[in-house]
Coordinates of C-alpha atoms in Angstrom, one line a residue:
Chain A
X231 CA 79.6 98.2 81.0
X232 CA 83.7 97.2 80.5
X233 CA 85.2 99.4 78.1
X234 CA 86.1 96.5 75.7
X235 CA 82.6 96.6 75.0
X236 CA 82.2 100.4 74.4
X237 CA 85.9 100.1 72.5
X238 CA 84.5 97.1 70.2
X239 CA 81.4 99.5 69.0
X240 CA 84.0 102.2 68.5
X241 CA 86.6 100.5 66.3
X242 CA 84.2 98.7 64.7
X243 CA 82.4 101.8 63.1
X244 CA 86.0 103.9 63.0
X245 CA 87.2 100.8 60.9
X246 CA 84.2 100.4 58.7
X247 CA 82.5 103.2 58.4
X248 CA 85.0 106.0 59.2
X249 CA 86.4 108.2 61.5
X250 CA 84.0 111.1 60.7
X251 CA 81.0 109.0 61.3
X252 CA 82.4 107.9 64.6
X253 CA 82.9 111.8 65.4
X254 CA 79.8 112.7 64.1
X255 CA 77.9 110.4 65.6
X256 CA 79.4 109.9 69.3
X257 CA 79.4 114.0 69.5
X258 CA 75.6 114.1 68.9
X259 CA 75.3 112.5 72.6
X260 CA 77.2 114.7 74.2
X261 CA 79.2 112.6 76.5
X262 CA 82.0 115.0 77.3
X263 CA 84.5 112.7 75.0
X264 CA 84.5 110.9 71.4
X265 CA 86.5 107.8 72.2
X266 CA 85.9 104.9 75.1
X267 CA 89.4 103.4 77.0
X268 CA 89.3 99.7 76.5
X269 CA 90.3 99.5 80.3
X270 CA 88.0 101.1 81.9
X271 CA 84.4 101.1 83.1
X272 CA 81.3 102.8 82.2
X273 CA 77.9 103.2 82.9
X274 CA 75.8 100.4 81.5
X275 CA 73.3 103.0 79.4
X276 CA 76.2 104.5 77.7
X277 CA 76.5 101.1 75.5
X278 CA 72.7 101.2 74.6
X279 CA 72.7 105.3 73.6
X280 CA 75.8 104.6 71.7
X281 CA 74.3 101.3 69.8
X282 CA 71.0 103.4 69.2
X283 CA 73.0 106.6 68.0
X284 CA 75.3 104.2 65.6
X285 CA 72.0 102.3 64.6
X286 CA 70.3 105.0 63.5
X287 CA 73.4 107.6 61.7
X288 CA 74.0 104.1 59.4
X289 CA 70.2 103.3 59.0
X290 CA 71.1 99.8 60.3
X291 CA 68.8 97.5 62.6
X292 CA 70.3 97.0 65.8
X293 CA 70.7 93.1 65.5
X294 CA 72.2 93.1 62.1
X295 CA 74.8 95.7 63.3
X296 CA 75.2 93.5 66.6
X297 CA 76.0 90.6 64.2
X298 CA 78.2 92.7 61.5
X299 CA 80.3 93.8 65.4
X300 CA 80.8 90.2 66.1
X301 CA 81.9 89.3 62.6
X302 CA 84.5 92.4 62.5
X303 CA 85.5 91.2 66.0
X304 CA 87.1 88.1 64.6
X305 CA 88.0 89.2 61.0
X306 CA 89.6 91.9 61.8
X307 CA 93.3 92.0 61.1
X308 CA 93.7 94.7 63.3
X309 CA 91.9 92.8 66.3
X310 CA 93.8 89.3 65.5
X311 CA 94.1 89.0 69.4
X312 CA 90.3 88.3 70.2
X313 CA 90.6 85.7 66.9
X314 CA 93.7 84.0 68.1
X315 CA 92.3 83.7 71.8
X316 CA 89.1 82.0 70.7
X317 CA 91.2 79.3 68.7
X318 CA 92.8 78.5 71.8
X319 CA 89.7 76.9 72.8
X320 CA 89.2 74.2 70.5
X321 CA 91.7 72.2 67.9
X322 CA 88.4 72.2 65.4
X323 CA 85.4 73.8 65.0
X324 CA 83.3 71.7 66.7
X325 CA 85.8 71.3 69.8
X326 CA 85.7 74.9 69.6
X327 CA 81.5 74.8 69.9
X328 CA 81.6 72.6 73.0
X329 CA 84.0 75.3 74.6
X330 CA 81.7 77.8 74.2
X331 CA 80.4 76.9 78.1
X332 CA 83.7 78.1 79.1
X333 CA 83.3 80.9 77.3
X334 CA 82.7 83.5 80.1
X335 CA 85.2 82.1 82.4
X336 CA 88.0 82.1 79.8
X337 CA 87.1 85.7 79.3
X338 CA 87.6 86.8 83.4
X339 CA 90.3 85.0 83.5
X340 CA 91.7 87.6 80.9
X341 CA 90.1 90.7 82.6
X342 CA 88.8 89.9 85.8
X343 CA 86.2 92.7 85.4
X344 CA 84.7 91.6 82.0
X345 CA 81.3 89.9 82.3
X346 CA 79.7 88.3 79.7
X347 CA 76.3 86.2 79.2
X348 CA 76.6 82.5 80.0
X349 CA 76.7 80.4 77.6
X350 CA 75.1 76.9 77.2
X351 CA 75.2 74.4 73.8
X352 CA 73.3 71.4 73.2
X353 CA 74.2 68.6 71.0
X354 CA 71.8 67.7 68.7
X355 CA 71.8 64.9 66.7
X356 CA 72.8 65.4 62.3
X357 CA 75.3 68.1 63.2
X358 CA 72.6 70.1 65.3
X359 CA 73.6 72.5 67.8
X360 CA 71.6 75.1 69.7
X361 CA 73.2 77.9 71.7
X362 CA 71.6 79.5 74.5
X363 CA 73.0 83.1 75.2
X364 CA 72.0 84.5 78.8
X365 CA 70.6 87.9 79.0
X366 CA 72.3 90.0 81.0
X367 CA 71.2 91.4 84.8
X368 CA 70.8 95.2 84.7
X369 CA 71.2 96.3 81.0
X370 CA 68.6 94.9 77.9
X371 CA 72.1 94.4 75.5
X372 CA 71.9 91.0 74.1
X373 CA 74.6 89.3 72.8
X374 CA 73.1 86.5 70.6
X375 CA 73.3 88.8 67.7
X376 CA 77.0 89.6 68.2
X377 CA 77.4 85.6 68.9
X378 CA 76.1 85.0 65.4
X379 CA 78.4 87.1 64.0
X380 CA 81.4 85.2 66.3
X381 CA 80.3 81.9 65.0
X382 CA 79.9 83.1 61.6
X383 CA 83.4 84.1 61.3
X384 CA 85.0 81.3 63.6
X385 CA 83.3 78.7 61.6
X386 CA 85.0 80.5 58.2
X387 CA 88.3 80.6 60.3
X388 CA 88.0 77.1 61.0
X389 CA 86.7 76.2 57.5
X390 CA 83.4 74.8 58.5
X391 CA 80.3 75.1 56.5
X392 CA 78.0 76.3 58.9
X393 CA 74.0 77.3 58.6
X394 CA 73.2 79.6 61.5
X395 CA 69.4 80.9 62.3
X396 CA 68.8 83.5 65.4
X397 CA 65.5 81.5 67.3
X398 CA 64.2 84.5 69.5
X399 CA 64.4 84.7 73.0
X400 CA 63.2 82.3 75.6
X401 CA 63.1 83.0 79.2
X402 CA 65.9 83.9 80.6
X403 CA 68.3 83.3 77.0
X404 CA 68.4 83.8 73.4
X405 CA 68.7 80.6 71.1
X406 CA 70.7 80.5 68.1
X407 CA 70.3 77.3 66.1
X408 CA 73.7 75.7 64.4
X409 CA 73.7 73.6 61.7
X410 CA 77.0 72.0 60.8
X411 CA 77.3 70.8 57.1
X412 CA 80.8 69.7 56.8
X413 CA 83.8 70.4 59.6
X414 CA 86.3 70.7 56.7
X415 CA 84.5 72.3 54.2
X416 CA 87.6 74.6 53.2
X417 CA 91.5 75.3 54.2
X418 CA 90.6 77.2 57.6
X419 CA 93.0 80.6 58.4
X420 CA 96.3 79.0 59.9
X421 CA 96.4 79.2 63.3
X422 CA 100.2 79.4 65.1
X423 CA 99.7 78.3 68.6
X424 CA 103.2 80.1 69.3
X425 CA 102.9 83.0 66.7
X426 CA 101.9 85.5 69.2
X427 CA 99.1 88.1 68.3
X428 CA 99.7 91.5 67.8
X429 CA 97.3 93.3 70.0
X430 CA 95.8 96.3 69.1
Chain B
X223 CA 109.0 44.5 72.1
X224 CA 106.9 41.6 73.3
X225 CA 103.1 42.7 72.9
X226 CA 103.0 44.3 76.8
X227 CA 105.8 46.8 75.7
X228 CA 103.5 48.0 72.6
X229 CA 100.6 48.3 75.0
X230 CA 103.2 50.2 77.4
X231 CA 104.2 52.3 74.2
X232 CA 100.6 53.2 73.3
X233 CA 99.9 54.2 76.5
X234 CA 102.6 56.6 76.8
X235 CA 101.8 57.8 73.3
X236 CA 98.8 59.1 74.4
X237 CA 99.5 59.8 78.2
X238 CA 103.1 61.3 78.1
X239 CA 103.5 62.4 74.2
X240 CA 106.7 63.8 75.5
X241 CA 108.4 60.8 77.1
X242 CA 111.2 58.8 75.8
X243 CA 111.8 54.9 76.7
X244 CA 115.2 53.7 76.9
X245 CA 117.0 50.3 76.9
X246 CA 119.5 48.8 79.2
X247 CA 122.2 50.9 77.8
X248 CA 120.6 54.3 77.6
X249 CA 119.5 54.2 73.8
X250 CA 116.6 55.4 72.8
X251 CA 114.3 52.6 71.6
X252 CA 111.0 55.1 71.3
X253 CA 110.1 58.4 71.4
X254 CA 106.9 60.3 71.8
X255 CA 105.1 61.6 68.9
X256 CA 105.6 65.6 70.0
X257 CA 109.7 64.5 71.0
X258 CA 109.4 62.6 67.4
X259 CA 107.9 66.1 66.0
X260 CA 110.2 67.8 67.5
X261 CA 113.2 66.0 66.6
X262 CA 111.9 65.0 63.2
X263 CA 115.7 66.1 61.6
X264 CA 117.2 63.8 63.5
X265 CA 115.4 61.0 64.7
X266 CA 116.1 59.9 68.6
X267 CA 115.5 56.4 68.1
X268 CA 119.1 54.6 68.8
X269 CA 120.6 57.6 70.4
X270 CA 121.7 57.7 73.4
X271 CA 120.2 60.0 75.9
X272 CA 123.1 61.8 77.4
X273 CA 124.3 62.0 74.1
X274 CA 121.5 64.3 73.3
X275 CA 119.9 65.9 76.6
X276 CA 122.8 67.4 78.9
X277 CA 121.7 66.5 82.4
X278 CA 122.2 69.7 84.5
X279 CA 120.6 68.6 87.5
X280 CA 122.1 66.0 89.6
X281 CA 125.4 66.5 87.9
X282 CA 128.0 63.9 87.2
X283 CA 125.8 61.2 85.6
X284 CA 127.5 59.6 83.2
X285 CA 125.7 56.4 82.2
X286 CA 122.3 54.3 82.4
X287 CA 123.2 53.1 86.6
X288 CA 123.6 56.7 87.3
X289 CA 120.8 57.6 85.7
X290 CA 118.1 54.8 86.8
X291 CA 119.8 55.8 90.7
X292 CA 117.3 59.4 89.7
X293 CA 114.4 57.2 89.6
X294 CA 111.5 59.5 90.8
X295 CA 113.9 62.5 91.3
X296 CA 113.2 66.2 89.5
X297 CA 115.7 66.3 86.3
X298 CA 116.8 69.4 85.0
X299 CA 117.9 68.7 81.2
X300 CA 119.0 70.9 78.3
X301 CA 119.3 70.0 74.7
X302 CA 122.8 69.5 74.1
X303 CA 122.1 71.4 70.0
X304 CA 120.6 74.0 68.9
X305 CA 118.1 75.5 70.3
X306 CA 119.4 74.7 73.3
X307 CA 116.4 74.5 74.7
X308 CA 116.2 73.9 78.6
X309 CA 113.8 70.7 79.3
X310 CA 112.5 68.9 82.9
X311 CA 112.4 65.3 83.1
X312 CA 110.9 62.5 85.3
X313 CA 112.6 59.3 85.3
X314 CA 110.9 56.1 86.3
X315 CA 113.8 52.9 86.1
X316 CA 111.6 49.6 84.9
X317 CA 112.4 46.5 86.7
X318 CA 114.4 44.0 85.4
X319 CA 112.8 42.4 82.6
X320 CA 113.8 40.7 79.0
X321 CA 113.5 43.3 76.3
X322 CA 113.6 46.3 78.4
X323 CA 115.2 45.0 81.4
X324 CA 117.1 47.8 83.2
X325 CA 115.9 50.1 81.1
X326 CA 113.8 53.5 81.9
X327 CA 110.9 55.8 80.7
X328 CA 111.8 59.2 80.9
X329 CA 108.8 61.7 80.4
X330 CA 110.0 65.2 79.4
X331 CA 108.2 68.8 79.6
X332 CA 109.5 72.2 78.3
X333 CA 108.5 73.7 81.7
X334 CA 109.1 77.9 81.7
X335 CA 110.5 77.5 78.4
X336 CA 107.4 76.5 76.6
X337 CA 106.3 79.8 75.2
X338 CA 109.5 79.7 73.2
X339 CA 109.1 75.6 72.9
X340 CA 105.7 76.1 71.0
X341 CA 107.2 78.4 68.9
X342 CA 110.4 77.1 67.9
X343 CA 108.8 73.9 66.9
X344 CA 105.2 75.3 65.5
X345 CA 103.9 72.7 67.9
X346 CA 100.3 72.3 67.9
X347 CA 97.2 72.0 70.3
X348 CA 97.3 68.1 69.0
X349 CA 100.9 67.7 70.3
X350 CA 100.4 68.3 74.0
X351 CA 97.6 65.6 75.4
X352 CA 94.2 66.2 76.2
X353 CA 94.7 66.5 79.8
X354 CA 97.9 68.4 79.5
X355 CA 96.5 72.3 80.5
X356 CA 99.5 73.7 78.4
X357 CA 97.3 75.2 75.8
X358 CA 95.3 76.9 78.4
X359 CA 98.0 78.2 79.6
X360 CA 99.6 79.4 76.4
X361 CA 96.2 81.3 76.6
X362 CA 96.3 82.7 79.4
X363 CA 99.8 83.8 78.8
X364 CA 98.4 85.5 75.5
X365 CA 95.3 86.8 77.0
X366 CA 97.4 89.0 79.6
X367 CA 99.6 90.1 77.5
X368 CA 96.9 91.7 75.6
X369 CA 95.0 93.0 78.6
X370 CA 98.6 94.1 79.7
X371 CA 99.2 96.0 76.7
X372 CA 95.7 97.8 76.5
X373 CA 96.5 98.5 80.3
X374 CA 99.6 99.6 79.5
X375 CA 98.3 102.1 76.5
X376 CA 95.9 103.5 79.0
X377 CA 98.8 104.4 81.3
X378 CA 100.8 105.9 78.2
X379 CA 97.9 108.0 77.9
X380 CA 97.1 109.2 81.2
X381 CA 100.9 109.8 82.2
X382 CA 100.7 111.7 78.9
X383 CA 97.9 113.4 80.3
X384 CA 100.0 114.2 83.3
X385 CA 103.2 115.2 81.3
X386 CA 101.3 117.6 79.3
X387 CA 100.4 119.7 82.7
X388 CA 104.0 119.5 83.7
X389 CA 105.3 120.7 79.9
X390 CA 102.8 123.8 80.4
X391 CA 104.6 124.6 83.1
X392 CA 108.3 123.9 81.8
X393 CA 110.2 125.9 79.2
X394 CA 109.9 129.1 78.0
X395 CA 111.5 131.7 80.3
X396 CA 109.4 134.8 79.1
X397 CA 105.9 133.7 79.2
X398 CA 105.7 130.3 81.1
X399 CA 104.9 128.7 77.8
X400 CA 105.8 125.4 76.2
X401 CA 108.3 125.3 73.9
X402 CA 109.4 123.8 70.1
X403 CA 110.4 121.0 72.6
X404 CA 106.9 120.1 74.2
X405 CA 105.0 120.9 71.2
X406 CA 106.1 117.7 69.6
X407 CA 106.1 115.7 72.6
X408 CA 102.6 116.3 73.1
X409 CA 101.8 116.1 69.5
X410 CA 103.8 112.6 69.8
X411 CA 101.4 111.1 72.3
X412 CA 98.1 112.6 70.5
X413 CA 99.0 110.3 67.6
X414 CA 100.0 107.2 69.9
X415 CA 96.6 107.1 71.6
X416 CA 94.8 108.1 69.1
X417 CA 93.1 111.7 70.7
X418 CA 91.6 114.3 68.2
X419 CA 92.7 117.7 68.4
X420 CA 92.5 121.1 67.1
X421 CA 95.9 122.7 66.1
X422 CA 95.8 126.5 66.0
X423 CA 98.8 128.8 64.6
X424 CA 98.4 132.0 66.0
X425 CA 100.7 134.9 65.1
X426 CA 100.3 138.4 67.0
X427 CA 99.5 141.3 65.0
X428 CA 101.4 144.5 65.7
X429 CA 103.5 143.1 68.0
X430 CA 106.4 144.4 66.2
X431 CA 105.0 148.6 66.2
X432 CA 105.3 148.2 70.1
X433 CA 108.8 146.6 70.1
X434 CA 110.0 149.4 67.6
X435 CA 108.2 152.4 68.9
X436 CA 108.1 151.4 72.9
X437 CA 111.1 149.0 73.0
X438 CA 112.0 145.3 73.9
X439 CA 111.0 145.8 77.5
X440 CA 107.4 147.2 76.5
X441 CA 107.6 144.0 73.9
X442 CA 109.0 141.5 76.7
X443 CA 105.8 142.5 79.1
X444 CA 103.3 142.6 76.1
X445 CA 104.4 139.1 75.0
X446 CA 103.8 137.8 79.3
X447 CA 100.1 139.7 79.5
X448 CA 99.2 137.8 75.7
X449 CA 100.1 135.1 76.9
X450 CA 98.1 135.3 80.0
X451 CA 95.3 135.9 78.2
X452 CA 95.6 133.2 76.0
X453 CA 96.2 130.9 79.0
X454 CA 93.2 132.0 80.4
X455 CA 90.7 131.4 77.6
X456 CA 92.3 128.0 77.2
X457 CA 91.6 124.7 79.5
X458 CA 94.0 122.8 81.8
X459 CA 94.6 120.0 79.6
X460 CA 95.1 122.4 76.2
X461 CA 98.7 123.4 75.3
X462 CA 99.8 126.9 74.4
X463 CA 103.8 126.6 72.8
X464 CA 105.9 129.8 71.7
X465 CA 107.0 128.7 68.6
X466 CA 109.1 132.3 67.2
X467 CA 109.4 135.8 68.2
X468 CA 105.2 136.4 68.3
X469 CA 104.2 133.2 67.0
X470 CA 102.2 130.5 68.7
X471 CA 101.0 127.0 68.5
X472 CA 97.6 126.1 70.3
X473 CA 96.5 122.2 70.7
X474 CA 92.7 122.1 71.9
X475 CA 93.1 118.6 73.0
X476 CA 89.3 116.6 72.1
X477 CA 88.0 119.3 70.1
X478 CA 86.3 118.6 67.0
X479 CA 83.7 120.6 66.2
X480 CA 84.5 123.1 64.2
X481 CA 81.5 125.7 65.5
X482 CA 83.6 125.0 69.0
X483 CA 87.3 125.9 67.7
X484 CA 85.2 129.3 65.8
X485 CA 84.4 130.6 69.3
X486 CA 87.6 129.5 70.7
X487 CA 89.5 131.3 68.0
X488 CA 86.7 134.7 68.6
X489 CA 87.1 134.7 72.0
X490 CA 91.3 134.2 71.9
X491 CA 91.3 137.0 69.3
X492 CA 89.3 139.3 71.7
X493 CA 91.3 139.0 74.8
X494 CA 94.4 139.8 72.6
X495 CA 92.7 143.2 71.4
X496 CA 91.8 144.8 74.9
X497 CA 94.7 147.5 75.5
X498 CA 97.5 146.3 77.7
X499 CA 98.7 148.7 80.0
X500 CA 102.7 149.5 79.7
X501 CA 103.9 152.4 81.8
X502 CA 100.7 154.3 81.6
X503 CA 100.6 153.8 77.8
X504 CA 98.0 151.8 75.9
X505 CA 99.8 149.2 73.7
X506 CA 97.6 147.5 71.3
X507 CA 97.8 144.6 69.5
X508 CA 95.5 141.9 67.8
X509 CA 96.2 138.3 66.5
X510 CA 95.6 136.3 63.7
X511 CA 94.8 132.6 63.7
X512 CA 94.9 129.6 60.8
X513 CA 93.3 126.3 62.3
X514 CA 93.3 122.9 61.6
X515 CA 91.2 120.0 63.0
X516 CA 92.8 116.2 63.3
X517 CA 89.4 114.7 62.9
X518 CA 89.5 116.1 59.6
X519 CA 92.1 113.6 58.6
X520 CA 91.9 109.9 57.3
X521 CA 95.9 109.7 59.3
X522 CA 96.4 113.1 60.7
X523 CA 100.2 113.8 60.5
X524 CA 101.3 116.4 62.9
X525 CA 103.9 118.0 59.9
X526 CA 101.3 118.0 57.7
X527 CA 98.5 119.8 59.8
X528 CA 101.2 122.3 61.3
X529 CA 102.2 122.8 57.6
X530 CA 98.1 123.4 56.9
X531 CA 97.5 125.7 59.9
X532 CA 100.5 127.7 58.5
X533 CA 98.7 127.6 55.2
X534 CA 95.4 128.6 56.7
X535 CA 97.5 131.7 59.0
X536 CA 98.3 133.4 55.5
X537 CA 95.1 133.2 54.7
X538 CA 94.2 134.5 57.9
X539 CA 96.6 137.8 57.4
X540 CA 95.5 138.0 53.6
X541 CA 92.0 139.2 55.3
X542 CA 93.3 141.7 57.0
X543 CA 94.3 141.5 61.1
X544 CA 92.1 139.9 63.7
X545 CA 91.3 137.4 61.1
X546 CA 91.0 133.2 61.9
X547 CA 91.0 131.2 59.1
X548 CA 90.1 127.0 59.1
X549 CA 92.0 125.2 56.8
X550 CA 90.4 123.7 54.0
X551 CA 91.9 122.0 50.7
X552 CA 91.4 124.8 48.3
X553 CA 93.4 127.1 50.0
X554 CA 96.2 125.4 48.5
X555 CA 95.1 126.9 45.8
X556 CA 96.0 130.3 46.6
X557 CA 98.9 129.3 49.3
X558 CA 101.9 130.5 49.4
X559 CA 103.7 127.7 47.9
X560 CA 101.7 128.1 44.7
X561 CA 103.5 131.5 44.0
X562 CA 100.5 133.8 44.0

C-alpha cells in the first residue's frame, strides 16, 4: 500500500484524536516504528491491521472512520493540498462529479506509484448520480466509505447541498448514491487557481 | 462591425478568450474576455497594440504593415507596464475587407509565465477555454510540487538519518562523542520530521573522587571506558553528546515506551558501575539519569525537555546515586527552581 495511504490514517488520528492515541495505538502492533513516510511503500496488510487497531482503540466502525478520513482529507487546513488539487477538476460541483472518472489517472499523474479504485458515475435524471467505487486487486480496503466522506466535504467546499447514501457492494464495486438538491446552496470555500497550496 | 464580424467576435470569445482583433491601423477594436479581465484598469479597446505589448521577437516592427508581414509567425511579446509580464502571440492578417480590412487577429498566451499569470490576475478556470489544458496543467504543476516536497521531506530525513552517524563520529576529542554542537543539530531534525524520542541527561557519579584522588589522567581514561560502555548499550542510530566535564545527553531516537527507556536507563547504569581497571587500580564510579520522553508532549520543545530531564537528574541525585528518574509534572514541585 503507498504511504500516502498509511500517512492519511496517521495524521488523521494524530490530528483528531491525539498524538498519544496514535502512539499508543500503532505501538500495540509492533511494527518496529510509530510513524509511516508518505513516500514510500508498504505492505498491503499493514493498512488493514492499522485501520483495525485505530477502529477498535476509538470504538469506531470501520466504515464510519473510513468516511470521518475522507472528510478530514479535504477539511483539513493542514492538508489544503489534496482540497486545492481536487478543485482543479471541476469549475462547480457537478463538473467536479463528472471528473471523478479521471479521478485515478489525475492521481498517477501526481505519484506515479499511487493506485487507487476506478471510478465510474452515472447521470441520473432529478440531480441523481450514482458512483461506482472499484474494489481493489489484492487487499479487501474499500474506498467507498472514504469517497463519501470526499464528496461530503467537496460538496460543502463547493456549496452544494448534497444527500449521499452508501448502496452496498455490487460485483466488482461499491455504489454510493448522490442526490443533488441545489448546486449553489451556500458561498462555497474560495478557491485561488494561482494561490498555491501549502503542502504539508 | 457588419453581423459576420460579431459572429467572427463570438467565435473568438469562446475559442481564443485571449486574442485581440485589430483594425487597419493597429487599434484595438476588441478584446477577449480573459485580455478584458486582465486589463480591466485600463481598457484595450482603442489602444494601439505596440503601444501596449512590446514586440520582442522579430524586432524592429514598428507599425500595422510590419506587423501583418508576421502573419503566421511565433511572436514573442511583453507587456510594456507593470507586471511586465512576458506573453506569446499568433498573428493571422485578415484580407482586405470593409470594416476590418487590413486589419489582424492576434491571439495571445502567457506561455512559461502562466503560473505567475494566474496569479497576478486571480484568473479563474472560466477564463482559459474549455479546450485550453492550462488548468490541468496548473495541476499538475501543483500536484508535483507537493509530491516534490513530501519527497524532498523524506530526503531531509534520511540524510538526517545519515548525518546523525557521521555527528557520532565527529567532535569530542576525548571520548569520540558528539558534542553541544551535534546535540542540537540532531535535535533540529527530530522536530522537522516529526520523530519521537527519548532525551536522557545522565551525569556520572563519583567521577570527581577518581580525578582528585588518582588524577586527570586516571579521570581522562575513566571518562573513554564510560563512554564505551554507554556506546555499547546504545543503538546505531541513538546519539550519545558530552555535554560538561561528566555530564551527558542521550537521544533514544523512536523510543516511546516508557517500560523500554526504564531498562535502557538499568542497563546504562549497570555497565557504568562494573570497576574500570586504571593502572592495576579499581576505579569505581556509577551514574545518575533524569529522562524525558517527546511523545509525552502536545509540541515537544527540545529547551523545554532538556530543561525537564535536567529537572528529573536532580531528582535522580536527591535518591541517592545510581538513581534514573522520568520526568513528570509534579516534580516541579520540588525542583530546583522552586527553592526547596
Amino acid at each position: 500500500m503507498h504511504g500516502l495511504v498509511n500517512r492519511a490514517i496517521e495524521r488523521f488520528v494524530r490530528d483528531t484524536y491525539g498524538r498519544e492515541v496514535w502512539i499508543d495505538t500503532i505501538r500495540r502492533l509492533d511494527l518496529g516504528y510509530t510513524e509511516f513516510e508518505a513516500m514510500l511503500l508498504y505492505e498491503p496488510q499493514v493498512t488493514g491491521r492499522v485501520l483495525a487497531a485505530v477502529a477498535a482503540r476509538l470504538e469506531r466502525g470501520r466504515d464510519d472512520l473510513l468516511e470521518d478520513i475522507g472528510t478530514y482529507l479535504v477539511s483539513n487546513p493542514q492538508s489544503d493540498a489534496l482540497r486545492r488539487l481536487l478543485r482543479f477538476s471541476g469549475v462547480d460541483f457537478v463538473d467536479f462529479l463528472h471528473s471523478l472518472d479521471d479521478l485515478p489517472e489525475r492521481a498517477r499523474l501526481a505519484v506515479t506509484d499511487l493506485d487507487l479504485p476506478s471510478l465510474e458515475l452515472t447521470d441520473h435524471d432529478d440531480g441523481w448520480y450514482c458512483l461506482h467505487v472499484g474494489l481493489p486487486d489484492g487487499h479487501d480496503l474499500r474506498f467507498g466509505p472514504v469517497m463519501m466522506g470526499v464528496l461530503r466535504a467537496m460538496a460543502d467546499d463547493y456549496g452544494a447541498l448534497v444527500l449521499m447514501e452508501y448502496r452496498g457492494i455490487a460485483e466488482s464495486h461499491e455504489m454510493i448514491g448522490i442526490h443533488l438538491l441545489e448546486e449553489a446552496f451556500a458561498h462555497g470555500r474560495a478557491f485561488d487557481l494561482g494561490a498555491r497550496g501549502h503542502p504539508s | 462591425m457588419s453581423v459576420s464580424d460579431d459572429a467572427l467576435c463570438g467565435l473568438l470569445d469562446m475559442l481564443c478568450p485571449m486574442h485581440v482583433v485589430l483594425d487597419a491601423g493597429g487599434r484595438v477594436v476588441h478584446a477577449g474576455p480573459t485580455l478584458r479581465n486582465v486589463f480591466a484598469q485600463q481598457p484595450l479597446s482603442g489602444r494601439r497594440f505596440l503601444e501596449v505589448f512590446e514586440l520582442r521577437r522579430p524586432r524592429g516592427i514598428v507599425d500595422m504593415a510590419g506587423l501583418r508581414a508576421c502573419h503566421g509567425t511565433r511572436l514573442k511579446l511583453r507587456h510594456r507596464e507593470r507586471p511586465r509580464i512576458g506573453l506569446n502571440g499568433a498573428l493571422f492578417a485578415l484580407p482586405d475587407a470593409p470594416d476590418l480590412g487590413s486589419g489582424a487577429v492576434v491571439n495571445l498566451s502567457f506561455g512559461i509565465s502562466v503560473v505567475e499569470a494566474v496569479r497576478d490576475f486571480n484568473l479563474t478556470g472560466k477564463d482559459f477555454a474549455v479546450t485550453d489544458p492550462t488548468t490541468e496543467m496548473l495541476y499538475l504543476i501543483e500536484a508535483k510540487s507537493a509530491a516534490m516536497e513530501a519527497s524532498r521531506k523524506l530526503n531531509l530525513r534520511l540524510q538526517g538519518a545519515r548525518r546523525a552517524a557521521e555527528e557520532q563520529a565527529l567532535t569530542d576529542t576525548l571520548t569520540g562523542l558528539g558534542n553541544r554542537r551535534a546535540l542540537d543539530r540532531v535535535l533540529d531534525r527530530l522536530m522537522q520530521s516529526e520523530q519521537d524520542f527519548a532525551l536522557m541527561h545522565l551525569d556520572l557519579d563519583f567521577f570527581k573522587q577518581v580525578n582528585d584522588t588518582l588524577g586527570h589522567v586516571a579521570g581522562d581514561h575513566v571518562l573513554q571506558v564510560a563512554a564505551q560502555r554507554m556506546l555499547s548499550v546504545l543503538r546505531a542510530e541513538d546519539l550519545i553528546v558530552r555535554v560538561g566535564g561528566d555530564e551527558f545527553v542521550l537521544i533514544l531516537v523512536g523510543l516511546t515506551a516508557r517500560s523500554r527507556l526504564d531498562e535502557t536507563a538499568q542497563r546504562l547504569i549497570a555497565r557504568l558501575q562494573e570497576p574500570i581497571d586504571h593502572g592495576g587500580q579499581d576505579c569505581r564510579i556509577s551514574g545518575s539519569i533524569g529522562a524525558t520522553l517527546s511523545c509525552g508532549y502536545e509540541t515537544p520543545d527540545p529547551a523545554q525537555m532538556l530543561a525537564d530531564a535536567d529537572l528529573a537528574l536532580y531528582a535522580a541525585k536527591a535518591r541517592g546515586r545510581g538513581c534514573h528518574v522520568l520526568y513528570e509534572p509534579r516534580l516541579c514541585d520540588s525542583g530546583p527552581g522552586q527553592g526547596t
